[in-house]
Amino acid sequence: MRKIIEFFVRNPLFSDLLTVFVIGVGIVSAFLIRREAFPVITFDIVQVTALWPGSSSADIEKLITNPIEQDLQEVDGIDKLQSTSIENMSVVAIFLDPDETTDKEGKDDVQDVIDKLEDYPTEAEKPNVFLLDSSRAPIIEVTIASDDLTDLELREKARDLEKEIERIPGVAKVVHKGLRDLEVRVEISPQRLSHYRLSLQEVVSALSQQNVSIPGGIIEPKDLNSPERLVRTVGEFNNLDDIRNTVIRANDLGRPIEVKDVAKVYYDLEKAEVVHRTNGKKSLSLTILKQEFADAINVVDAVKDKMETLHGGLLSGLDVASINDMSEYVRRRLGVLTGNMAIGLSLILLFLPILVPFRFALVISLGLPMAFLGTVFILYNTGVSINLLTMMGLIIVSGILVDDSIVVTENAARLVDEGKSPRDAAIEGTAQIAPALVASVMTTAFAFLPMMFMSGIMGKFIKFIPLAILIALMISLFEAFFILPSHVANWIRFSKDGSHKPGFMDRFYGPIRKNWDDFLIPRYMKLIRKAVEHRYWILAGAF
């Protein structure tokens, strides 16, 4: 290690260029790195989704869900299966055992099974296999409220707003709440039924008999290479006029009696199961999900800009509000992180010159932004985002990043005062305390290292805290061992006799440092001597 330290000290240009490089790429990475609330992780669940338009839930279960479940029994590493069969769609959730397989291996095994399915309905769409993860996380919720519009009008406004938001770059999906589906209402008049001598059951039977989709069996080809074909009888209604023109029966004169003769047919909203209100007004809400590699803050800002743009048009007369804004948490944590770094630098430059010359404090302060920006550079290039967890790790470690730099610089300054040349003092001072410094940093690193190996979903989240801490600690240690000695030896001005040449700030801090050396240090040394003399009592008191 001593030879490496000597190389950096005797090649100051290389050290300076490396410093500029780390800070430069760190600043660039800080602008490019993805910012989000939580990191993207997988949940050890593989989902298979198959669509078969026009099929019943019974057909879905028999021809799609059951065969998939049976074939998946051969796959290793599956903890359990859950399936749902509804009209037009089958969903099979495969819960993986993380102790037996990885997410990627489990997904690949499931995909192999799906690709080899036999007797799969040709009319059905090819099943989609994907891992459930946290990539499409909600980032903001937008509500529109009004008591002046009808429910249908408010629904149309929400639909139009949904289309506008989906066009925003970085938006993956918009999920609506309180947006009731349209349904067809057939409002039968009792008087008209009596007039035509009809019963309610006759109307219901006529509608049900002419709105059908019935499987008709399977056509088996003689050629074994040809696919099987399903036969289905389809007679579904396509619009309101189809319902209105449905014949119930003929009257005594042979004239057909249609549904429109006895009922009003119109669209209406389904019955509300939950009432949504915002600030006392009926409302609908849209939850925006971002794409996996989109920046949460940029997407939220784009959504808010779009809302401002539409305020005088589409959203005119509506009360618009943004709630559950996850980007606010990211902004606050970023504010805490940058604030900690600014306060740390200020305290270093304000109080450290009391103990060491100001230029030494200036050199020490360079280690803090270098550690932060170097960490951001590594996180960006490894695909890790700036999120609440990585920022928490950086906030935790921010108070100890310059400790090693302070120790190295102080020891080098001591050797200069003893008569060594600046270069020899920087090399010797660093080499003397290297083992103790490594042990100190490793003690801190090992305290957080077990968090990297926690299992389960929580472990996948938590590991980003120690990841940021360990990267920052290693960069800080590298800077203190190799770059800092070069700066101490080559950036600080020394007199011909080897002593530090004071500058303006040193003349300002000189009286304070003299009082520190003359008043506090002797009393502190006296206290230490007494503590050593009564070491057993001190140790007993510590417990």
PDB file of C-alpha atoms in Angstrom, residues 61 63 107 115 148 183 301 325 425 465 493:
ATOM      1  CA  GLU A  61     -61.297 -23.016 -16.685  1.00  0.00           C
ATOM      2  CA  LEU A  63     -59.607 -25.503 -21.718  1.00  0.00           C
ATOM      3  CA  LYS A 107     -39.945 -17.345 -15.167  1.00  0.00           C
ATOM      4  CA  ASP A 115     -44.640 -22.696 -25.014  1.00  0.00           C
ATOM      5  CA  ASP A 148     -72.659  20.806 -11.256  1.00  0.00           C
ATOM      6  CA  GLU A 183     -74.608  -0.575 -18.457  1.00  0.00           C
ATOM      7  CA  ASP A 301     -43.988  17.511 -13.035  1.00  0.00           C
ATOM      8  CA  ASP A 325     -47.774  12.595  -4.568  1.00  0.00           C
ATOM      9  CA  ALA A 425       4.841  13.540   5.997  1.00  0.00           C
ATOM     10  CA  ILE A 465     -29.527   0.960   2.427  1.00  0.00           C
ATOM     11  CA  ARG A 493       1.929  25.962   0.972  1.00  0.00           C
TER      12      ARG A 493
END
